Tab-separated table of C-alpha atoms in Angstrom:
chain	number	residue	atom	x	y	z
A	1	ASP	CA	-4.118	37.787	-18.076
A	2	GLU	CA	-0.936	37.463	-16.029
A	3	PRO	CA	-2.332	38.774	-12.691
A	4	ALA	CA	-5.143	36.224	-12.881
A	5	VAL	CA	-2.665	33.405	-13.497
A	6	GLN	CA	-0.527	34.533	-10.565
A	7	ARG	CA	-3.599	34.688	-8.352
A	8	GLN	CA	-4.581	31.122	-9.299
A	9	GLN	CA	-1.050	29.931	-8.552
A	10	ALA	CA	-1.195	31.636	-5.158
A	11	TYR	CA	-4.515	29.910	-4.403
A	12	ARG	CA	-3.017	26.567	-5.392
A	13	LEU	CA	-0.048	27.091	-3.058
A	14	VAL	CA	-2.454	27.932	-0.227
A	15	GLU	CA	-4.421	24.755	-0.975
A	16	ILE	CA	-1.256	22.641	-0.841
A	17	SER	CA	-0.238	24.243	2.464
A	18	LEU	CA	-3.678	23.557	3.972
A	19	GLU	CA	-3.476	19.922	2.877
A	20	GLU	CA	-0.056	19.571	4.513
A	21	LEU	CA	-1.291	21.250	7.703
A	22	ALA	CA	-4.344	18.980	7.921
A	23	PHE	CA	-2.141	15.925	7.343
A	24	VAL	CA	0.251	16.978	10.131
A	25	LEU	CA	-2.599	17.713	12.559
A	26	LEU	CA	-4.170	14.306	11.936
A	27	THR	CA	-0.761	12.678	12.359
A	28	ARG	CA	-0.407	14.361	15.734
A	29	ALA	CA	-3.906	13.231	16.731
A	30	LEU	CA	-2.973	9.651	15.813
A	31	PHE	CA	0.283	9.927	17.759
A	32	CYS	CA	-1.546	11.209	20.858
A	33	ALA	CA	-4.027	8.343	20.524
A	34	GLY	CA	-1.172	5.836	20.378
A	35	VAL	CA	-1.754	4.700	16.784
A	36	SER	CA	1.725	3.929	15.438
A	37	MET	CA	2.973	4.236	11.858
A	38	GLY	CA	3.806	0.534	11.763
A	39	GLU	CA	0.217	-0.667	11.538
A	40	GLU	CA	0.189	-1.224	7.802
A	41	GLY	CA	-1.570	-4.536	7.920
A	42	GLY	CA	-4.333	-3.503	10.293
A	43	GLU	CA	-2.966	-5.065	13.502
A	44	GLU	CA	-4.968	-4.450	16.630
A	45	ASN	CA	-4.226	-1.370	18.691
A	46	THR	CA	-5.771	-2.655	21.914
A	47	ALA	CA	-4.611	0.255	24.085
A	48	PHE	CA	-6.476	2.858	22.051
A	49	GLU	CA	-9.501	0.565	21.812
A	50	GLU	CA	-9.662	0.151	25.587
A	51	VAL	CA	-9.465	3.927	26.046
A	52	LEU	CA	-12.387	4.319	23.651
A	53	LEU	CA	-14.409	1.602	25.354
A	54	GLN	CA	-13.943	3.298	28.726
A	55	ASN	CA	-14.492	6.738	27.121
A	56	ALA	CA	-11.598	7.985	29.248
A	57	GLU	CA	-11.368	11.798	29.227
A	58	GLY	CA	-13.912	12.068	26.440
A	59	ALA	CA	-11.915	9.900	24.037
A	60	TRP	CA	-14.885	9.391	21.731
A	61	THR	CA	-15.631	13.110	21.544
A	62	SER	CA	-12.033	13.929	20.629
A	63	SER	CA	-11.719	11.087	18.119
A	64	CYS	CA	-15.018	11.881	16.411
A	65	ALA	CA	-14.121	15.582	16.280
A	66	ALA	CA	-10.835	14.731	14.512
A	67	ALA	CA	-12.620	12.409	12.084
A	68	ALA	CA	-15.318	15.003	11.402
A	69	GLN	CA	-12.783	17.720	10.624
A	70	ALA	CA	-10.942	15.347	8.279
A	71	LEU	CA	-14.205	14.630	6.438
A	72	ARG	CA	-14.910	18.352	6.104
A	73	HIS	CA	-11.414	18.826	4.728
A	74	ILE	CA	-12.099	16.164	2.082
A	75	ALA	CA	-15.343	17.965	1.262
A	76	LEU	CA	-13.345	21.103	0.423
A	77	SER	CA	-12.023	19.261	-2.621
A	78	THR	CA	-15.658	19.113	-3.895
A	79	TRP	CA	-15.511	15.297	-3.914
A	80	ARG	CA	-18.878	14.109	-2.523
A	81	PRO	CA	-19.101	17.197	-0.277
A	82	MET	CA	-22.695	16.644	0.861
A	83	GLU	CA	-22.009	13.085	2.009
A	84	CYS	CA	-18.783	14.112	3.751
A	85	HIS	CA	-20.567	16.893	5.665
A	86	ALA	CA	-23.474	14.583	6.509
A	87	VAL	CA	-21.234	11.882	8.019
A	88	ALA	CA	-19.242	14.529	9.920
A	89	ARG	CA	-22.453	15.894	11.459
A	90	GLU	CA	-23.574	12.369	12.365
A	91	LEU	CA	-20.365	11.608	14.260
A	92	GLU	CA	-20.606	14.852	16.218
A	93	ALA	CA	-24.340	14.430	16.851
A	94	TRP	CA	-23.968	10.944	18.372
A	95	CYS	CA	-21.317	12.254	20.783
A	96	GLU	CA	-23.409	15.298	21.739
A	97	ALA	CA	-26.494	13.142	22.330
A	98	ALA	CA	-24.522	10.723	24.498
A	99	ASN	CA	-22.887	13.479	26.542
A	100	GLY	CA	-26.264	15.083	27.181
A	101	GLY	CA	-27.783	11.831	28.290
A	102	GLY	CA	-25.823	11.290	31.470
A	103	GLY	CA	-22.410	10.235	30.187
A	104	GLY	CA	-21.101	6.884	29.108
A	105	GLY	CA	-20.223	8.055	25.635
A	106	PRO	CA	-21.758	7.024	22.330
A	107	THR	CA	-21.244	3.327	23.158
A	108	ALA	CA	-23.131	3.303	26.479
A	109	THR	CA	-25.839	1.017	25.065
A	110	VAL	CA	-25.892	-1.540	22.292
A	111	GLU	CA	-28.200	0.693	20.245
A	112	ASP	CA	-25.887	3.699	20.628
A	113	ALA	CA	-22.881	1.603	19.648
A	114	LEU	CA	-24.598	0.202	16.553
A	115	ARG	CA	-25.614	3.716	15.534
A	116	MET	CA	-22.054	4.976	15.884
A	117	ARG	CA	-20.747	1.931	14.055
A	118	ALA	CA	-23.028	2.629	11.079
A	119	SER	CA	-21.664	6.175	10.772
A	120	LEU	CA	-18.049	5.023	11.103
A	121	GLU	CA	-18.560	2.373	8.438
A	122	ARG	CA	-20.079	5.038	6.195
A	123	ALA	CA	-16.990	7.189	6.755
A	124	GLN	CA	-14.709	4.241	5.991
A	125	ARG	CA	-16.605	3.546	2.765
A	126	LEU	CA	-16.092	7.185	1.783
A	127	VAL	CA	-12.335	6.818	2.304
A	128	CYS	CA	-12.262	3.607	0.236
A	129	ALA	CA	-14.277	5.247	-2.545
A	130	HIS	CA	-11.926	8.248	-2.521
A	131	THR	CA	-8.908	5.956	-2.880
A	132	VAL	CA	-10.532	4.108	-5.775
A	133	ALA	CA	-11.475	7.388	-7.480
A	134	LEU	CA	-7.939	8.717	-7.096
A	135	THR	CA	-6.406	5.519	-8.452
A	136	GLU	CA	-8.772	5.405	-11.424
A	137	GLY	CA	-8.281	9.115	-12.057
A	138	TYR	CA	-4.542	8.713	-12.540
A	139	GLY	CA	-4.975	5.490	-14.502
A	140	SER	CA	-1.914	4.611	-16.567
A	141	LEU	CA	-0.728	8.212	-16.956
A	142	PRO	CA	2.093	7.979	-14.350
A	143	GLY	CA	3.587	5.039	-16.232
A	144	VAL	CA	3.242	6.738	-19.616
A	145	LEU	CA	4.843	9.948	-18.357
A	146	GLY	CA	7.537	7.926	-16.604
A	147	VAL	CA	8.539	6.318	-19.875
A	148	SER	CA	8.553	9.711	-21.616
A	149	PHE	CA	10.816	11.268	-18.984
A	150	ASN	CA	13.003	8.155	-18.564
A	151	VAL	CA	11.834	7.669	-14.978
A	152	PRO	CA	12.450	4.147	-13.581
A	153	ALA	CA	9.340	1.973	-13.837
A	154	ALA	CA	9.341	1.253	-10.102
A	155	THR	CA	9.198	4.988	-9.361
A	156	SER	CA	6.291	5.747	-11.681
A	157	ALA	CA	4.443	2.618	-10.494
A	158	GLY	CA	4.617	3.830	-6.895
A	159	PHE	CA	3.519	7.383	-7.670
A	160	VAL	CA	-0.193	6.812	-7.020
A	161	ASP	CA	0.553	4.869	-3.839
A	162	SER	CA	2.738	7.734	-2.557
A	163	THR	CA	0.007	10.248	-3.395
A	164	VAL	CA	-2.593	8.230	-1.482
A	165	ARG	CA	-0.368	7.869	1.590
A	166	ALA	CA	0.387	11.610	1.617
A	167	GLY	CA	-3.287	12.599	1.775
A	168	VAL	CA	-5.736	13.298	4.580
A	169	PRO	CA	-7.997	10.296	3.693
A	170	TYR	CA	-5.103	7.935	4.429
A	171	GLN	CA	-4.657	9.319	7.935
A	172	LEU	CA	-8.421	9.309	8.466
A	173	SER	CA	-8.519	5.610	7.589
A	174	ARG	CA	-5.861	4.894	10.234
A	175	LEU	CA	-8.010	6.674	12.817
A	176	LEU	CA	-11.261	4.991	11.809
A	177	THR	CA	-9.900	1.418	11.957
A	178	PRO	CA	-9.412	1.149	15.758
A	179	MET	CA	-12.580	3.218	16.326
A	180	LEU	CA	-14.565	0.666	14.328
A	181	ARG	CA	-13.098	-2.233	16.297
A	182	ALA	CA	-13.897	-0.560	19.597
A	183	VAL	CA	-17.478	0.322	18.700
A	184	SER	CA	-18.041	-3.190	17.345
A	185	ARG	CA	-16.910	-4.676	20.637
A	186	ALA	CA	-19.204	-2.309	22.514
A	187	GLY	CA	-22.101	-3.311	20.267
A	188	ARG	CA	-21.415	-7.005	20.903
A	189	ALA	CA	-20.556	-7.440	17.241
A	190	TYR	CA	-16.952	-8.196	18.142
A	191	ASP	CA	-15.917	-11.595	19.454
A	192	PRO	CA	-12.485	-11.242	21.198
A	193	GLY	CA	-11.620	-14.785	20.222
A	194	GLY	CA	-13.466	-14.755	16.946
A	195	SER	CA	-13.750	-12.828	13.757
A	196	GLY	CA	-11.813	-9.799	15.022
A	197	SER	CA	-13.758	-7.192	13.040
A	198	PRO	CA	-17.303	-6.063	12.316
A	199	ALA	CA	-17.279	-8.098	9.134
A	200	ALA	CA	-15.615	-11.487	8.767
A	201	LYS	CA	-15.154	-10.939	5.037
A	202	ARG	CA	-14.388	-7.584	3.509
A	203	SER	CA	-13.986	-6.483	-0.074
A	204	ILE	CA	-10.832	-4.409	-0.545
A	205	VAL	CA	-10.367	-4.381	-4.329
A	206	VAL	CA	-13.347	-5.470	-6.413
A	207	GLY	CA	-12.930	-7.668	-9.455
A	208	ARG	CA	-12.887	-11.258	-10.623
A	209	GLY	CA	-9.853	-13.536	-10.781
A	210	VAL	CA	-9.479	-17.089	-12.063
A	211	GLY	CA	-6.689	-19.545	-11.253
A	212	ARG	CA	-5.621	-22.541	-9.217
A	213	LEU	CA	-6.108	-21.971	-5.496
A	214	VAL	CA	-2.879	-22.008	-3.466
A	215	GLU	CA	-2.043	-21.283	0.171
A	216	CYS	CA	1.047	-19.309	1.191
A	217	ALA	CA	2.438	-17.604	4.276
A	218	CYS	CA	3.097	-14.221	2.641
A	219	LEU	CA	3.498	-12.472	-0.692
A	220	GLU	CA	7.120	-13.024	-1.673
A	221	PRO	CA	8.975	-14.447	-4.693
A	222	GLY	CA	8.187	-18.114	-5.094
A	223	ALA	CA	5.479	-18.203	-2.426
A	224	ALA	CA	2.685	-18.775	-4.965
A	225	GLY	CA	4.646	-21.276	-7.042
A	226	PRO	CA	6.282	-20.838	-10.453
A	227	ALA	CA	4.600	-18.723	-13.105
A	228	SER	CA	4.964	-21.609	-15.551
A	229	ASP	CA	2.204	-23.446	-13.642
A	230	GLY	CA	-0.283	-20.816	-14.771
A	231	PRO	CA	-2.501	-18.298	-12.925
A	232	VAL	CA	-3.286	-18.734	-9.235
A	233	VAL	CA	-5.604	-17.328	-6.579
A	234	ALA	CA	-3.648	-17.069	-3.318
A	235	PHE	CA	-4.900	-17.460	0.246
A	236	VAL	CA	-2.268	-15.492	2.194
A	237	TRP	CA	-1.873	-15.743	5.960
A	238	ARG	CA	-0.078	-12.489	6.633
A	239	ALA	CA	0.825	-9.218	4.950
A	240	ALA	CA	2.519	-6.080	6.239
A	241	GLY	CA	0.518	-3.921	3.839
A	242	ASP	CA	3.493	-2.437	1.984
A	243	GLU	CA	4.005	-5.359	-0.423
A	244	GLU	CA	2.981	-5.594	-4.058
A	245	VAL	CA	0.941	-8.441	-5.463
A	246	THR	CA	3.506	-8.850	-8.235
A	247	ALA	CA	6.147	-9.654	-5.595
A	248	ALA	CA	4.781	-13.202	-5.697
A	249	GLY	CA	4.567	-13.151	-9.500
A	250	ARG	CA	2.427	-11.751	-12.265
A	251	HIS	CA	0.474	-15.018	-12.326
A	252	VAL	CA	-1.283	-14.141	-9.035
A	253	LYS	CA	-4.781	-13.150	-10.209
A	254	GLY	CA	-6.571	-12.892	-6.861
A	255	VAL	CA	-5.728	-12.640	-3.157
A	256	ILE	CA	-7.613	-13.563	0.021
A	257	LEU	CA	-5.912	-12.275	3.177
A	258	ALA	CA	-6.327	-13.986	6.545
A	259	GLN	CA	-6.262	-10.620	8.351
A	260	GLU	CA	-7.616	-7.102	8.229
A	261	LEU	CA	-6.295	-4.629	5.683
A	262	ARG	CA	-7.047	-0.967	5.044
A	263	ALA	CA	-7.958	0.093	1.528
A	264	THR	CA	-5.324	2.854	1.707
A	265	THR	CA	-2.322	0.533	2.186
A	266	ARG	CA	0.238	0.135	-0.571
A	267	LEU	CA	-0.847	-3.467	-1.142
A	268	ALA	CA	-4.466	-2.429	-1.727
A	269	VAL	CA	-3.570	0.499	-3.984
A	270	ARG	CA	-1.158	-1.545	-6.100
A	271	ALA	CA	-3.693	-4.403	-6.338
A	272	ALA	CA	-6.228	-1.896	-7.665
A	273	GLN	CA	-3.711	-0.640	-10.229
A	274	GLU	CA	-2.885	-4.204	-11.284
A	275	GLN	CA	-6.639	-5.037	-11.336
A	276	VAL	CA	-6.150	-7.962	-8.962
A	277	PRO	CA	-9.202	-8.630	-6.733
A	278	LEU	CA	-8.342	-8.501	-3.039
A	279	ALA	CA	-10.405	-9.588	-0.040
A	280	ALA	CA	-9.604	-9.677	3.685
A	281	THR	CA	-10.910	-11.603	6.669
A	282	GLY	CA	-11.100	-10.401	10.236
A	283	GLY	CA	-8.228	-12.491	11.555
A	284	GLY	CA	-8.422	-14.844	14.536
A	285	ASP	CA	-11.131	-17.499	14.336
A	286	GLY	CA	-12.579	-15.793	11.260
A	287	ALA	CA	-9.353	-16.447	9.381
A	288	THR	CA	-9.318	-20.068	10.563
A	289	LYS	CA	-12.867	-20.620	9.338
A	290	ALA	CA	-12.008	-18.985	6.031
A	291	ALA	CA	-8.938	-21.226	5.689
A	292	ARG	CA	-11.080	-24.290	6.410
A	293	ALA	CA	-13.478	-23.319	3.631
A	294	VAL	CA	-10.671	-22.419	1.243
A	295	ARG	CA	-8.842	-25.721	1.708
A	296	GLU	CA	-11.763	-27.571	0.159
A	297	PHE	CA	-10.699	-26.030	-3.164
A	298	LEU	CA	-6.887	-26.120	-2.762
A	299	GLY	CA	-5.195	-27.103	-6.000
A	300	GLU	CA	-8.398	-26.713	-8.010
A	301	TRP	CA	-9.375	-24.055	-10.540
A	302	VAL	CA	-11.501	-21.430	-8.804
A	303	ALA	CA	-13.065	-18.059	-9.539
A	304	LEU	CA	-12.719	-15.329	-6.894
A	305	ASN	CA	-15.440	-12.698	-7.274
A	306	VAL	CA	-15.031	-9.628	-5.046
A	307	THR	CA	-17.870	-7.094	-5.141
A	308	PRO	CA	-18.930	-4.252	-2.822
A	309	GLU	CA	-21.633	-6.571	-1.492
A	310	GLY	CA	-19.327	-9.452	-0.573
A	311	VAL	CA	-16.849	-12.149	-1.594
A	312	GLN	CA	-17.597	-15.353	-3.478
A	313	LEU	CA	-15.217	-18.240	-4.121
A	314	GLY	CA	-16.269	-21.202	-6.236
A	315	PRO	CA	-15.250	-23.543	-9.038
A	316	ALA	CA	-14.274	-21.859	-12.291
A	317	THR	CA	-16.119	-22.680	-15.507
A	318	ARG	CA	-14.464	-24.376	-18.475
A	319	ASP	CA	-14.543	-21.168	-20.497
A	320	GLU	CA	-12.898	-19.204	-17.647
A	321	ILE	CA	-10.146	-21.818	-17.307
A	322	ALA	CA	-9.530	-21.832	-21.055
A	323	ASP	CA	-9.312	-18.026	-21.151
A	324	ALA	CA	-6.895	-17.954	-18.200
A	325	GLN	CA	-4.625	-20.581	-19.751
A	326	ARG	CA	-4.219	-18.586	-22.971
A	327	ILE	CA	-2.222	-15.870	-21.173
A	328	ASP	CA	1.550	-16.217	-20.733
A	329	TYR	CA	2.581	-15.270	-17.180
A	330	GLY	CA	6.224	-16.298	-17.525
A	331	GLY	CA	7.593	-12.767	-17.869
A	332	SER	CA	9.207	-10.910	-15.007
A	333	ALA	CA	7.122	-8.485	-12.933
A	334	PHE	CA	10.050	-6.107	-12.837
A	335	THR	CA	11.708	-4.025	-15.522
A	336	ARG	CA	15.407	-3.470	-15.808
A	337	ASN	CA	17.223	-0.395	-16.979
A	338	ALA	CA	19.201	-1.640	-19.979
A	339	ARG	CA	21.379	1.458	-20.091
A	340	VAL	CA	23.265	0.880	-16.847
A	341	ARG	CA	26.902	1.966	-16.856
A	342	LEU	CA	29.249	-0.211	-14.781
A	343	ALA	CA	32.571	0.877	-13.309
A	344	ASP	CA	35.634	-1.328	-13.773
A	345	ARG	CA	37.151	-0.470	-10.381
A	346	LEU	CA	36.173	0.812	-6.946
A	347	GLU	CA	36.325	4.588	-6.779
A	348	CYS	CA	34.485	7.630	-5.457
A	349	ARG	CA	33.434	10.140	-8.087
A	350	PRO	CA	32.389	13.801	-7.604
A	351	LEU	CA	28.643	14.199	-7.221
A	352	ARG	CA	28.464	16.575	-10.183
A	353	GLU	CA	29.302	13.597	-12.462
A	354	ALA	CA	26.407	11.446	-11.212
A	355	THR	CA	23.884	10.210	-13.778
A	356	ALA	CA	20.960	7.813	-13.492
A	357	GLU	CA	22.791	5.208	-15.594
A	358	TRP	CA	25.920	5.408	-13.420
A	359	ALA	CA	24.612	6.023	-9.904
A	360	GLY	CA	20.801	5.842	-9.790
A	361	ALA	CA	17.998	8.384	-9.745
A	362	LYS	CA	18.646	9.816	-6.257
A	363	ALA	CA	22.336	10.464	-6.826
A	364	ALA	CA	21.533	11.889	-10.265
A	365	ALA	CA	19.064	14.339	-8.728
A	366	CYS	CA	21.698	15.469	-6.229
A	367	GLY	CA	24.154	15.784	-9.114
A	368	ASP	CA	21.698	18.019	-10.983
A	369	LEU	CA	21.442	20.310	-7.956
A	370	THR	CA	25.222	20.447	-7.693
A	371	ARG	CA	25.629	21.343	-11.356
A	372	ILE	CA	22.909	24.007	-11.220
A	373	ALA	CA	24.345	25.521	-8.027
A	374	GLU	CA	27.724	25.912	-9.742
A	375	ARG	CA	26.259	28.104	-12.471
A	376	PRO	CA	26.839	31.873	-12.162
A	377	GLY	CA	23.874	33.606	-10.602
A	378	SER	CA	22.147	30.387	-9.526
A	379	GLY	CA	21.129	31.976	-6.225
A	380	PHE	CA	21.819	28.964	-4.007
A	381	LYS	CA	24.591	26.634	-2.885
A	382	ALA	CA	24.692	22.858	-2.742
A	383	PRO	CA	26.948	20.855	-0.416
A	384	GLY	CA	29.685	18.849	-2.078
A	385	GLY	CA	29.612	15.077	-2.159
A	386	VAL	CA	30.717	11.890	-3.869
A	387	PHE	CA	29.064	8.718	-5.146
A	388	ILE	CA	30.144	5.118	-5.670
A	389	PRO	CA	29.333	4.022	-9.258
A	390	PHE	CA	27.383	0.924	-10.194
A	391	GLY	CA	29.616	-2.098	-10.675
A	392	SER	CA	31.984	-1.242	-7.813
A	393	MET	CA	30.976	-4.296	-5.776
A	394	GLU	CA	31.485	-6.606	-8.770
A	395	ALA	CA	34.871	-4.993	-9.422
A	396	CYS	CA	35.974	-5.679	-5.831
A	397	LEU	CA	34.969	-9.330	-6.119
A	398	ARG	CA	36.832	-9.656	-9.429
A	399	ASP	CA	39.945	-8.178	-7.851
A	400	ALA	CA	39.637	-10.760	-5.076
A	401	GLY	CA	39.377	-13.568	-7.632
A	402	ARG	CA	35.725	-14.300	-6.870
A	403	GLY	CA	34.005	-12.624	-9.813
A	404	GLU	CA	33.067	-15.853	-11.601
A	405	GLU	CA	31.717	-17.271	-8.340
A	406	LEU	CA	29.401	-14.260	-8.041
A	407	VAL	CA	28.179	-14.726	-11.627
A	408	ARG	CA	27.331	-18.382	-10.927
A	409	MET	CA	25.488	-17.519	-7.716
A	410	VAL	CA	23.443	-14.768	-9.361
A	411	ALA	CA	22.516	-17.202	-12.145
A	412	THR	CA	21.358	-19.636	-9.445
A	413	VAL	CA	19.153	-16.933	-7.928
A	414	ASP	CA	17.565	-16.257	-11.316
A	415	THR	CA	16.921	-19.971	-11.803
A	416	VAL	CA	15.222	-20.590	-8.449
A	417	VAL	CA	13.094	-17.450	-8.873
A	418	ARG	CA	11.761	-18.864	-12.139
A	419	LEU	CA	11.084	-22.206	-10.419
A	420	GLY	CA	9.200	-20.468	-7.614
A	421	ASP	CA	10.821	-22.341	-4.698
A	422	SER	CA	10.809	-19.846	-1.796
A	423	LEU	CA	13.187	-21.899	0.374
A	424	ALA	CA	15.653	-22.220	-2.500
A	425	ILE	CA	15.375	-18.476	-3.164
A	426	ASP	CA	16.248	-17.700	0.467
A	427	ALA	CA	19.193	-20.112	0.390
A	428	ALA	CA	20.524	-18.694	-2.884
A	429	CYS	CA	20.268	-15.101	-1.644
A	430	GLN	CA	21.986	-16.018	1.623
A	431	ALA	CA	24.824	-17.600	-0.360
A	432	VAL	CA	25.339	-14.383	-2.377
A	433	ARG	CA	25.220	-12.305	0.808
A	434	ALA	CA	27.794	-14.576	2.489
A	435	LEU	CA	30.091	-14.278	-0.525
A	436	ILE	CA	29.973	-10.490	-0.444
A	437	THR	CA	30.445	-10.116	3.325
A	438	SER	CA	33.349	-12.593	3.406
A	439	THR	CA	35.315	-10.847	0.674
């Protein structure tokens, strides 16, 4: 009946509000601890770690209390509630036992530190499992619905990533990462000049990938070579965490990172969606040792096998190589909207005229609000505005007599992207930028 439906809707609104409140509270806890939003790739936050190691002003008690409440919040969703409650009680119990034993915090002894580390790793595994479950739960539905509603492919592809980053588990992961580093140092499992993390090798996205092994500085167009050379497994020295594997090409079938990486970063989530196995090292000397081992296979066909138990890299079999070579990876990783409308001159148009084909999705959404607000009895007002249509920049260059030059330069960019030469890509893009700024 209608009252029951209204009651369920009211409960759902309350649930959404509680999720937002918990997210904001955890964000504030991270801010007070000094964990910044820029730590997408898992960089060390030494200040917070030192505070934890010294247990200044009960830092461990406060941090574990925040983590425990986040776990209980996750349990409210009925996803593994018993395990979430159990880990939350463990974190609080270790702090209570340490405080009752004369101070020093839960890392006063090696045994205490190892006990705390085990619980924190269990909590981190819960967060990783939640991210995987969420990603698998959505599956390909965002893309299918995006096509049905004419949503740009890039928007629907990033939907799951945005959902993960807006949830409590994401913030919990950011809190657990420096806590794990600190407790590992206290338990003498952390070598300041060595591996940099409790585990030198860590599975981020499980799976198996086959390809030629290449080494590159980062995931960017051309870094892993041209797609025409076939599939590759990339050993990557650095990543900010907000990239996509396909940025380096669809032919990248496995990634080994020479640094830490959280399972809730955009890179990890998108790798899971693309079914590209992803592993990370601890950074520092651990990354150097990994690079030394990897270089023995550089240029050869390898199979990267990432499982929850560990990471294996070895020569690929003949059958695996033959299967990998049958797939064509020459296509672009990006989709283009073929129904773009281009202006023939530079002009500002009223916002109410904005459409996705003429001005993009954001301007079109603002245009929808403007049009709805102008209807009689709409109940709200929308501020006026204007937009600059697609094609205005090209029109300006044509008026300046440099339109053909722009066409040639853009064609050059397309060519070097297909060739996979990262230096040539940078040079070609700089040339286009210089042309635009000098006109």
